[in-house]
Coordinates of C-alpha atoms in Angstrom, one line a residue:
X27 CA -0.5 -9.7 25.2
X28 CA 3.2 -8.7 26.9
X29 CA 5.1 -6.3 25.1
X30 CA 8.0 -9.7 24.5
X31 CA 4.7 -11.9 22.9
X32 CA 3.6 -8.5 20.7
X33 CA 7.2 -7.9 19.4
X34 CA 7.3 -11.7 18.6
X35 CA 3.9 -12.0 16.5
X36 CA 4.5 -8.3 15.1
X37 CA 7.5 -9.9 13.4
X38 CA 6.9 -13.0 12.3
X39 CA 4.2 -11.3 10.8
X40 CA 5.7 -8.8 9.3
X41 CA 7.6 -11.8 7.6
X42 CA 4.8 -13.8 6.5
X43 CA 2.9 -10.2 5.4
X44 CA 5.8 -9.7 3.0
X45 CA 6.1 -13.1 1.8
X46 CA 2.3 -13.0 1.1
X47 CA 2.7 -9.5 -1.3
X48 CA 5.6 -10.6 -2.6
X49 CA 4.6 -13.9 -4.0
X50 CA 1.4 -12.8 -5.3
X51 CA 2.5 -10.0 -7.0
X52 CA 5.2 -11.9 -8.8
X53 CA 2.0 -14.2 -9.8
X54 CA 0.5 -10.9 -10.9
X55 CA 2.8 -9.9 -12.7
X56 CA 3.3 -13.1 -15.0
X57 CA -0.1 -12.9 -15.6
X58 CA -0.2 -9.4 -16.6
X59 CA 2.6 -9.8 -19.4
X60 CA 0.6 -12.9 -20.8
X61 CA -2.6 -10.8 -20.6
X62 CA -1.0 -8.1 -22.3
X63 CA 0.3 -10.4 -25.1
X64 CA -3.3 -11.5 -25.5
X65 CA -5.3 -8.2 -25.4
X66 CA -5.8 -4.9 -26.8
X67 CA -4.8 -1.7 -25.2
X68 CA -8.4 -0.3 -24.8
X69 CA -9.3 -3.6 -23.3
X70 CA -7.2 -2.9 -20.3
X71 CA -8.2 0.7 -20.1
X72 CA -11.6 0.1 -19.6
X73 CA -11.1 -1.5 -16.7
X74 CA -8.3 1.2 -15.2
X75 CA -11.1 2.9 -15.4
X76 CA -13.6 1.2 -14.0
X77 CA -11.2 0.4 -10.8
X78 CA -10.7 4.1 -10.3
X79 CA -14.7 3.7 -8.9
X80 CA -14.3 0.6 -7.7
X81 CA -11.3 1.6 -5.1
X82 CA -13.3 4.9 -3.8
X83 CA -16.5 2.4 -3.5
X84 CA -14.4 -0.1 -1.9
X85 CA -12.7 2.4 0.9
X86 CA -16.4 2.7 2.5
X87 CA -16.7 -1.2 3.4
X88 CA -13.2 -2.0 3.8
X89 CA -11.0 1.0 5.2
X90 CA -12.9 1.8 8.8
X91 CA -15.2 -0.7 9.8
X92 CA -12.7 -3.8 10.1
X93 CA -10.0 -1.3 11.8
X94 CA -13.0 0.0 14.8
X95 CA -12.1 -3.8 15.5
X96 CA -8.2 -4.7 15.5
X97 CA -8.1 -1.5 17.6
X98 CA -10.1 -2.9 20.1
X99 CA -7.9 -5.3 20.8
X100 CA -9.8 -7.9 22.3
X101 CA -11.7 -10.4 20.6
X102 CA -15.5 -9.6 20.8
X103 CA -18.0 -11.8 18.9
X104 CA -20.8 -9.7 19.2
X105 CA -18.9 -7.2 17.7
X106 CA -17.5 -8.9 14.9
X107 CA -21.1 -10.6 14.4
X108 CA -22.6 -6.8 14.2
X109 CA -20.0 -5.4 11.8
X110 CA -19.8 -8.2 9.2
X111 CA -23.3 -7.1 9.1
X112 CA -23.1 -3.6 9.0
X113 CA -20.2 -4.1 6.2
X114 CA -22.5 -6.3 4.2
X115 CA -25.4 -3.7 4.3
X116 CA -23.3 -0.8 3.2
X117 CA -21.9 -2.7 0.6
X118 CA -25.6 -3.2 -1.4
X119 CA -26.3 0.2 -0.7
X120 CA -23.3 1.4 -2.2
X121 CA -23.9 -1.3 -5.3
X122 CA -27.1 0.2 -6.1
X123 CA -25.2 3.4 -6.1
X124 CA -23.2 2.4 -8.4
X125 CA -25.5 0.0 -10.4
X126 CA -27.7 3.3 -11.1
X127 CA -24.7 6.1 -11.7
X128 CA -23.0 3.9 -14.4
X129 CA -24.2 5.4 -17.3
X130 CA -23.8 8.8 -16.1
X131 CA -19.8 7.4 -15.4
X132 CA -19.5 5.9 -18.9
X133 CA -20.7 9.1 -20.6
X134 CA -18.4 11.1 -18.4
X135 CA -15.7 9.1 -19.3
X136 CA -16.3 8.5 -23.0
X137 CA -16.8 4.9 -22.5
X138 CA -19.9 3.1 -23.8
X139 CA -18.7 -0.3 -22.6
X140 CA -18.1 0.9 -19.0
X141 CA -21.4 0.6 -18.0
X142 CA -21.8 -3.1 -17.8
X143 CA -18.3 -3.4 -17.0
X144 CA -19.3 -1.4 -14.0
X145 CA -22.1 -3.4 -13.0
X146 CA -20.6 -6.9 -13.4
X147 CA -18.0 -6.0 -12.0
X148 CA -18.8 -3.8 -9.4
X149 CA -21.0 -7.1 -7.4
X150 CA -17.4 -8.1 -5.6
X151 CA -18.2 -5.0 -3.0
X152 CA -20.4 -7.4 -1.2
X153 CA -17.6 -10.0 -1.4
X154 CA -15.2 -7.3 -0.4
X155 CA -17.4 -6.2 2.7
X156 CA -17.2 -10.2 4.1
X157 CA -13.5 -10.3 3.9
X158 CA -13.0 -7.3 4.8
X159 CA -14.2 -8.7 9.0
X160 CA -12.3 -11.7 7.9
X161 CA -9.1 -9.9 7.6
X162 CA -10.1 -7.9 10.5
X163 CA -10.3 -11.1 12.8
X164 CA -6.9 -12.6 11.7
X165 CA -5.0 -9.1 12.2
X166 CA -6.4 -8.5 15.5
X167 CA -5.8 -12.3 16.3
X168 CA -1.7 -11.6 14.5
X169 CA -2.3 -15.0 12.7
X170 CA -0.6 -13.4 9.6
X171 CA 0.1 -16.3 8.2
X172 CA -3.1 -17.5 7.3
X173 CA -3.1 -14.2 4.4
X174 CA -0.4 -15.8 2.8
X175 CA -2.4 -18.6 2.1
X176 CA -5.6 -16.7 1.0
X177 CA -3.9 -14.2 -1.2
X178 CA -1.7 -16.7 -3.1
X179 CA -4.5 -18.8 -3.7
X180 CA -6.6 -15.9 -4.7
X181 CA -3.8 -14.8 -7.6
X182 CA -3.0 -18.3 -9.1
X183 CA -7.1 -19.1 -9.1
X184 CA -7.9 -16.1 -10.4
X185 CA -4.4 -15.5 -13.1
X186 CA -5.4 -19.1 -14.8
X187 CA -9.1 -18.1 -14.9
X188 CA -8.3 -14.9 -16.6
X189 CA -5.6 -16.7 -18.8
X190 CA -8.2 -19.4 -19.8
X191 CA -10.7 -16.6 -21.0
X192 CA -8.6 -14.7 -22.5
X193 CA -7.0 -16.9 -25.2
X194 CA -10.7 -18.3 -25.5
X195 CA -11.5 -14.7 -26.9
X196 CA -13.8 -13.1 -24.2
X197 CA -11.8 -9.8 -24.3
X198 CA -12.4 -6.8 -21.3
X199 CA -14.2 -9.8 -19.4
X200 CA -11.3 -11.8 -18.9
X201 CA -10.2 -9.1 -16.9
X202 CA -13.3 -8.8 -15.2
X203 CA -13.4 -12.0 -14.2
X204 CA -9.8 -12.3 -12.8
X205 CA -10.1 -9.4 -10.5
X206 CA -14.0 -10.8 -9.4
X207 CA -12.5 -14.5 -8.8
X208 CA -9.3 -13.0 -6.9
X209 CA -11.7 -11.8 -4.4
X210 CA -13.9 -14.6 -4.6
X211 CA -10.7 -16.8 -3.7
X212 CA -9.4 -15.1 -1.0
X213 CA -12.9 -14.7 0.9
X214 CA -13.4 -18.0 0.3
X215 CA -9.8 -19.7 1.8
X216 CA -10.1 -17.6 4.8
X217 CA -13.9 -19.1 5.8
X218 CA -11.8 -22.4 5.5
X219 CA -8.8 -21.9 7.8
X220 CA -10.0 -19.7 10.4
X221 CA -12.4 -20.3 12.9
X222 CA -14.5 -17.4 12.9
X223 CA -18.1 -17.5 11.9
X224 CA -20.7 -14.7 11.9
X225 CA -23.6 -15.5 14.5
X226 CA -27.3 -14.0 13.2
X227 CA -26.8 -10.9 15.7
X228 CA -26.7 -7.3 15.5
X229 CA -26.5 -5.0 17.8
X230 CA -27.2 -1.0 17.3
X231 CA -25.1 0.3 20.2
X232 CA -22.2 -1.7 19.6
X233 CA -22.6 -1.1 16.0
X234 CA -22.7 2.9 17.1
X235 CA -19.9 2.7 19.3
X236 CA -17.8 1.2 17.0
X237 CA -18.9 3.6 14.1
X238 CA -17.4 6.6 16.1
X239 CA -13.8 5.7 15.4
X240 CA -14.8 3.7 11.8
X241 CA -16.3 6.8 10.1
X242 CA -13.1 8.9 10.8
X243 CA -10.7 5.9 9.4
X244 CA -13.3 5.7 6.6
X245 CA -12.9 9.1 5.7
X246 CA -9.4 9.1 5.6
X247 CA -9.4 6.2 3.6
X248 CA -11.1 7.7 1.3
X249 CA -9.4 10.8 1.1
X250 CA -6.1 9.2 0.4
X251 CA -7.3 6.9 -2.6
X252 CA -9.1 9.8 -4.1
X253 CA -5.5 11.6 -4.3
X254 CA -3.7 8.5 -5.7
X255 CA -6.0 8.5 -8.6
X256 CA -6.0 12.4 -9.1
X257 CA -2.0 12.5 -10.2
X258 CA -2.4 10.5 -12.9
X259 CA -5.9 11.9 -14.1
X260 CA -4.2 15.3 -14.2
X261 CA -0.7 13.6 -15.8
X262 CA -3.6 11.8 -19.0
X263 CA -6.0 14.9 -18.9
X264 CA -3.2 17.8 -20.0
X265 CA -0.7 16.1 -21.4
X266 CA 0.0 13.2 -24.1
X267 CA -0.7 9.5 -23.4
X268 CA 2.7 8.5 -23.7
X269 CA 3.8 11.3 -20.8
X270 CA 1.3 9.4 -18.5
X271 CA 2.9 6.2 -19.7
X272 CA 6.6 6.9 -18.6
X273 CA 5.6 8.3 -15.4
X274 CA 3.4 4.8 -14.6
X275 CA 6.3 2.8 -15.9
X276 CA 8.8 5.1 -13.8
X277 CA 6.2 4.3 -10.6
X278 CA 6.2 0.8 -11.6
X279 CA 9.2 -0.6 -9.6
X280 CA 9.9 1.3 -6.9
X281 CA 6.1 1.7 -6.1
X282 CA 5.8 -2.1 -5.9
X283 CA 9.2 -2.4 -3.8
X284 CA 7.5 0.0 -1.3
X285 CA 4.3 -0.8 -1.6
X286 CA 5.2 -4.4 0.0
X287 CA 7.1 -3.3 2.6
X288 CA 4.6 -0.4 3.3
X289 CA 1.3 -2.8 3.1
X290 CA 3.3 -5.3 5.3
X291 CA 4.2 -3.2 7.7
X292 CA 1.2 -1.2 8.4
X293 CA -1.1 -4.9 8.7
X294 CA 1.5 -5.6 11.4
X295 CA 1.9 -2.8 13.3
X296 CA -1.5 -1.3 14.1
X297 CA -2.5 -4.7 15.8
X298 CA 0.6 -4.7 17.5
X299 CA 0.2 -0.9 18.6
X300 CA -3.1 -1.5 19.4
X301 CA -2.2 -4.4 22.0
X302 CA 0.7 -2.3 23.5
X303 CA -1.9 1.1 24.1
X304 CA -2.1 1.0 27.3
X305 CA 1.4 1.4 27.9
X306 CA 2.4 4.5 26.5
X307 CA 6.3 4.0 26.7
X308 CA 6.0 0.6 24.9
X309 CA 4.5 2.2 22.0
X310 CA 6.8 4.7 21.8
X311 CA 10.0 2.5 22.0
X312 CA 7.9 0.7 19.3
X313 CA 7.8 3.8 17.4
X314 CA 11.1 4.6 17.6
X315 CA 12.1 1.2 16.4
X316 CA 10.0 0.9 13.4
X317 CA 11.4 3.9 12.3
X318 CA 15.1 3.8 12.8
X319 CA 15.0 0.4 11.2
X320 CA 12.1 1.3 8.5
X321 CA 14.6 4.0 7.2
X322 CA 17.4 2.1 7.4
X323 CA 15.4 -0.8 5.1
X324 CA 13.3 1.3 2.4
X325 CA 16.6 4.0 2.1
X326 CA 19.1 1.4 1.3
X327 CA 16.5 -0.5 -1.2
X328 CA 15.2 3.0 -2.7
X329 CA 18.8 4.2 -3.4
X330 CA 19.9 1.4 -4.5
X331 CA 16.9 1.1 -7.5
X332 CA 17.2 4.9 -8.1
X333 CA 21.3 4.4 -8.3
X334 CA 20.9 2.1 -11.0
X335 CA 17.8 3.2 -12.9
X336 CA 19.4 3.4 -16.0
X337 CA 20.2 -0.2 -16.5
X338 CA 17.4 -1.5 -15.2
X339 CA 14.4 0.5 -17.2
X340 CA 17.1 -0.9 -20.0
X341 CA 17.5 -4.5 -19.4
X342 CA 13.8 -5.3 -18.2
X343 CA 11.8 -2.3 -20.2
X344 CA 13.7 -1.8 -23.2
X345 CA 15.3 1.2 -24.4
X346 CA 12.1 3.0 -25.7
X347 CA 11.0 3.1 -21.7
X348 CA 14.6 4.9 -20.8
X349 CA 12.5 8.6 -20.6
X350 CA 10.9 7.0 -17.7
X351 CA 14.3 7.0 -15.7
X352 CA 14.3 10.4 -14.1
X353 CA 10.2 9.5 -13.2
X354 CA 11.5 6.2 -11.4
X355 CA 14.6 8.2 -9.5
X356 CA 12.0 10.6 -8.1
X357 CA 9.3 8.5 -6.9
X358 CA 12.1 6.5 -5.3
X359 CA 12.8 9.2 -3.2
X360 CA 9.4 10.1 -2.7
X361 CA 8.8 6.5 -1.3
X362 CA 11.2 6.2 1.4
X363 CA 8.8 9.6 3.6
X364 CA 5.7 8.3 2.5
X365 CA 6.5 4.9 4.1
X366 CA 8.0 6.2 7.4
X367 CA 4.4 8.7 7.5
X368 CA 2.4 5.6 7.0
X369 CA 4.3 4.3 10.5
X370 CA 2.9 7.1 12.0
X371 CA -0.4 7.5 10.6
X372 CA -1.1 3.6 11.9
X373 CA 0.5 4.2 15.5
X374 CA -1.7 7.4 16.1
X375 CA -4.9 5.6 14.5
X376 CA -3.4 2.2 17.1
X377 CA -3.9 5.1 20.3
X378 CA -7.4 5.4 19.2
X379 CA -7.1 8.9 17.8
X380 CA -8.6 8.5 14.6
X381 CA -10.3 12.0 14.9
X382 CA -6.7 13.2 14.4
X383 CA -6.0 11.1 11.3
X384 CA -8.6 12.5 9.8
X385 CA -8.0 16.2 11.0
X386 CA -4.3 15.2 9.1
X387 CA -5.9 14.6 6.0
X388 CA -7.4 17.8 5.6
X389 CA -4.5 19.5 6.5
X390 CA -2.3 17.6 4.2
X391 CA -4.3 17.5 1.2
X392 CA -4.8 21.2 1.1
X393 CA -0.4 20.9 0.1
X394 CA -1.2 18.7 -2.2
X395 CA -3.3 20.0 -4.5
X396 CA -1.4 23.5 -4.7
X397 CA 1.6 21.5 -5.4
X398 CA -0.1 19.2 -8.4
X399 CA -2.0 22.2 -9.8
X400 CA 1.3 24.5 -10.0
X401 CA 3.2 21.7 -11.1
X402 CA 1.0 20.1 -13.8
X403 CA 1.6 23.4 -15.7
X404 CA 5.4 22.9 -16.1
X405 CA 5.9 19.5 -16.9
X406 CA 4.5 16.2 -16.5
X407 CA 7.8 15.1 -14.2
X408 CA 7.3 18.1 -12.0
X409 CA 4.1 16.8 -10.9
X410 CA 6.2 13.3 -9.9
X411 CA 8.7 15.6 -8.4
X412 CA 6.2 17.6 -6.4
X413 CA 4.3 14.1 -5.1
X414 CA 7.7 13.3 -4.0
X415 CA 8.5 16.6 -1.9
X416 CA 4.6 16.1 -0.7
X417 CA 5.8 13.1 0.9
X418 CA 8.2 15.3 3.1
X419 CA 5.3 17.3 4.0
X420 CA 3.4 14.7 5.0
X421 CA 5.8 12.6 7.0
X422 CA 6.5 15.9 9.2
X423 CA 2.4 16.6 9.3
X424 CA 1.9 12.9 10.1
X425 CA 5.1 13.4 12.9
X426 CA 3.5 16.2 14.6
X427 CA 1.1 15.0 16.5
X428 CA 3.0 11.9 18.1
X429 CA 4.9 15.1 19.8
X430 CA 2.1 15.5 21.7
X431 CA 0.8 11.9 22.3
X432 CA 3.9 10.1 23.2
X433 CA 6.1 12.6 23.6
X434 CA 8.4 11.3 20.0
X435 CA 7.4 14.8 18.0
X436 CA 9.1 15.9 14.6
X437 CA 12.6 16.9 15.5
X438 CA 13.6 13.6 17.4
X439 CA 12.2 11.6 14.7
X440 CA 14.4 13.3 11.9
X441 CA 17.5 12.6 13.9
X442 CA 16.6 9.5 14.2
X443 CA 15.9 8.6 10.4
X444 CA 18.0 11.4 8.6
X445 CA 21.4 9.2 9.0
X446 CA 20.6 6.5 6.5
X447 CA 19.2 9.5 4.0
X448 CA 23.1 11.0 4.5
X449 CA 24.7 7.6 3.5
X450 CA 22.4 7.3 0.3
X451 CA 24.1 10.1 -1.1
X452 CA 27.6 8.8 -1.6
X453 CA 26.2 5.2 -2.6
X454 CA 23.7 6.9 -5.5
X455 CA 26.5 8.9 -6.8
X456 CA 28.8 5.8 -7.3
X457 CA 25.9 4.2 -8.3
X458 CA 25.3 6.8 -11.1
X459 CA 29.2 6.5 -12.2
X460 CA 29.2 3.2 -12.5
X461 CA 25.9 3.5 -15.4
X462 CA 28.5 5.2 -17.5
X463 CA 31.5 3.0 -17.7
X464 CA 29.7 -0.6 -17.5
X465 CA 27.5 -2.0 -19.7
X466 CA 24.1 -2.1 -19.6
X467 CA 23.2 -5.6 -19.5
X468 CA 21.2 -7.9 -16.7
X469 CA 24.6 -9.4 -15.2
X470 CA 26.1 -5.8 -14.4
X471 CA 22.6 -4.9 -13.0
X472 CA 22.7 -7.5 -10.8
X473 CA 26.4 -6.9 -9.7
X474 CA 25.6 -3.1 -9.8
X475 CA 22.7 -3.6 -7.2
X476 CA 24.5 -6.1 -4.9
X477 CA 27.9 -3.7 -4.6
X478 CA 25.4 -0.3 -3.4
X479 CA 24.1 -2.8 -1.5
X480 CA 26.9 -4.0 0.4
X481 CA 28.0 -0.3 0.2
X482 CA 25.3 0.9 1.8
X483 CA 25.0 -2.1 4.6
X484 CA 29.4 -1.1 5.3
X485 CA 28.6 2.9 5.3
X486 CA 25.8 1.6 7.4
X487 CA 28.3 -0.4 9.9
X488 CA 31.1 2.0 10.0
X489 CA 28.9 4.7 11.0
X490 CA 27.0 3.0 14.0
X491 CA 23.6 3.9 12.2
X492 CA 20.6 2.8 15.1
X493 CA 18.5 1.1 12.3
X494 CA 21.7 -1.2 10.8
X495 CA 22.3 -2.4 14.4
X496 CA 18.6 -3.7 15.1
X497 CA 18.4 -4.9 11.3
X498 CA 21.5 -6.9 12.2
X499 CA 20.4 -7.9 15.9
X500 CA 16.6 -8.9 14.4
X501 CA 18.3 -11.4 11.7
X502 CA 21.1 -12.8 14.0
X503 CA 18.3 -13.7 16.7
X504 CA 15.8 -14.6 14.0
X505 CA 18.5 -17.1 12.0
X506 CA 19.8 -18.6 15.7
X507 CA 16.3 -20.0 16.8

């Protein structure tokens, strides 16, 4: 593909990969309120705790193998053929793992009913290791729009199943079965509108070629859901339940807001990366793009949720939630690095250099873990705040290397992004006035939000920030055809 019909498909893409996380978490989260209305508190922590194993299982058959083929670039249905079977194989494997380790887990845990949780449950990794080539195919191919389809689907199928069973009284399994037919859903709409089928062939040398770059995303895969689970476990194991609880609650907004825009992004742009890596001044132009305009996006959204914080955990959470304000304002800032690192963790992983996303891992995590264990003994918001200043770290460990491999290292990335960080200051402080003289009701939320907003987009103008100017020149071309 040319770099004009790349930039084309990486946006609309990016469009219809935000649309598709948008909707169905707003479908998940309807359904989440009613099942909370419908079921007890220990009923949803068994299975927080039986996802904590499911996502480490799942990284193994969905975070390497599919990406060993968007990064190739071209469509090969050989290869596709020989890892939909490779997936498929690890997947049992890993099943009977789990299958035989859950009673070990459940008396780790002090969970009797986690076992057969578990083991129900735990039978979507072969569904997971299918449509995890699936997805590979249609990001490879850029047809983003066909996830929109599949996810949506997969949330409304799965949010009335789990409705259905709860009222009718079948408790933890209600949850079960809305995360096992969610994944059932979405494997299942994707065999229907795409056109790839896996043939009855396997081949061991692709298979092994492929597996040298897989492995290394794998790992790193890994690595990084392993740390999202350990702040919390450290947050629930030393301190009280209700500490853990403002801090999730405080994570709840902004972690969603980003989390969109993050996921979307970073479908979009290691296919597109991966079509332009041949050309090493494309993907840095690329690069530089995604970042200018990616801060210029998740700083202005971030500030503005952290600015008014106070009326929002008010108006949607109620007042007894207002201790998780100073949580939310930190993991808002925490957000905007760990979305711009992401950008380029997936364009050095794109230039087929995942033996240096891993090497970044295990020079990352190292950080991490001082800064968790030193701050878990203050308080449970200095652990927040010390995920958040991880982020820094990251970004600039992440930055590093792209010095080297397109010549875009650390220092010309931070005056590229740092502008829209200045102009946050200002609009959070008015922001932060304004909580204090108006009240705190949904109408001056809204109005609250929209003038930082239009602050910010002004500051943004007057200023001449790089990232404003393509925001405006994407939308004005976008709106015209």
């Amino acid at each position: 593909m040319k770099q004009s019909e790349v930039a084309s498909a990486a946006w609309k893409g990016l469009i219809w990969k935000f649309l598709e996380k948008s909707s169905s978490q707003l479908i998940s989260l309807i359904v989440s309120i009613i099942l909370a209305r419908l079921l007890l508190p220990e009923q949803f922590g068994i299975i927080v705790m039986t996802m904590i194993f499911i996502a480490l299982t799942e990284t193994f058959v969905t975070g390497g193998l599919g990406a060993a083929l968007i990064q190739n670039s071209k469509y090969d249905e050989h290869a596709f053929s020989t890892m939909f079977w490779a997936s498929v194989f690890f997947s049992i494997i890993l099943y009977s793992l789990l299958f035989l380790s859950a009673p070990w887990i459940s008396e780790f845990m002090h969970t009797p009913a986690l076992v057969s949780v578990l083991r129900v449950l735990g039978l979507r990794l072969p569904v997971s290791a299918m449509n995890s080539i699936q997805q590979a195919y249609v990001s490879q191919q850029m047809i983003f729009k066909k996830f929109f389809f599949s996810t949506l689907s997969g949330s409304a199928v799965s949010g009335i199943i789990g409705i259905f069973m709860a009222y009718a009284g079948f408790g933890v399994w209600a949850l079960v079965a809305q995360s096992f037919s969610m994944t059932i859903v979405n494997t299942a709409v994707l065999h229907f509108i795409i056109s790839w089928r896996p043939t009855l062939y396997f081949s061991p040398k692709i298979f092994t070629d492929l597996f040298g770059f897989s492995w290394k995303v794998m790992l790193a895969s890994f690595i990084g859901t392993f740390f999202d689970q350990f702040r919390g476990f450290l947050i629930g194991r030393y301190y009280k339940p209700q500490d853990l609880a403002f801090a999730n609650r405080g994570e709840l907004f902004p972690t969603a807001l980003a989390g969109n825009i993050s996921t979307s992004i970073q479908a979009v742009l290691f296919p597109a990366f991966s079509h332009l890596k041949n050309d090493k001044s494309d993907v840095q132009a690329a690069l530089k793009n995604a970042l200018t305009m990616g801060s210029f996006i998740i700083v202005g959204l971030m500030v503005v949720m952290a600015g008014v914080s106070d009326t929002l955990i008010k108006v949607i959470l109620t007042e007894k939630w207002m201790d998780s304000v100073p949580y939310l304002q930190w993991v808002c800032f925490g957000q905007c690095f760990s979305v711009l690192g992401m950008i380029n963790l997936q364009t050095i992983t794109a230039m087929g250099r995942a033996d240096v996303t891993l090497k970044l891992e295990f020079i990352k995590k190292p950080f991490c873990l001082a800064i968790l264990f030193i701050c878990v003994t203050i308080t449970p918001l200095a652990v927040i705040i010390g995920n958040a200043f991880y982020g820094v770290i990251a970004f600039a460990v992440n930055a590093f290397p792209n010095k080297m491999i397109l010549h875009y290292g650390l220092r010309e990335q931070v005056g590229d992004i740092i502008p829209p960080f200045i102009l946050a200051v200002p609009v959070f402080v008015m922001l932060q006035y304004f909580q204090h003289i108006l009240p705190q009701t949904f109408l001056f939320l809204i109005l609250e939000s929209a003038v930082g907003g239009l602050l910010y987009v002004l500051l943004s103008c007057l200023f001449h920030v790089p990232g404003a100017l393509l925001a405006y020149r994407f939308i004005l071309s976008h709106f015209k055809h």
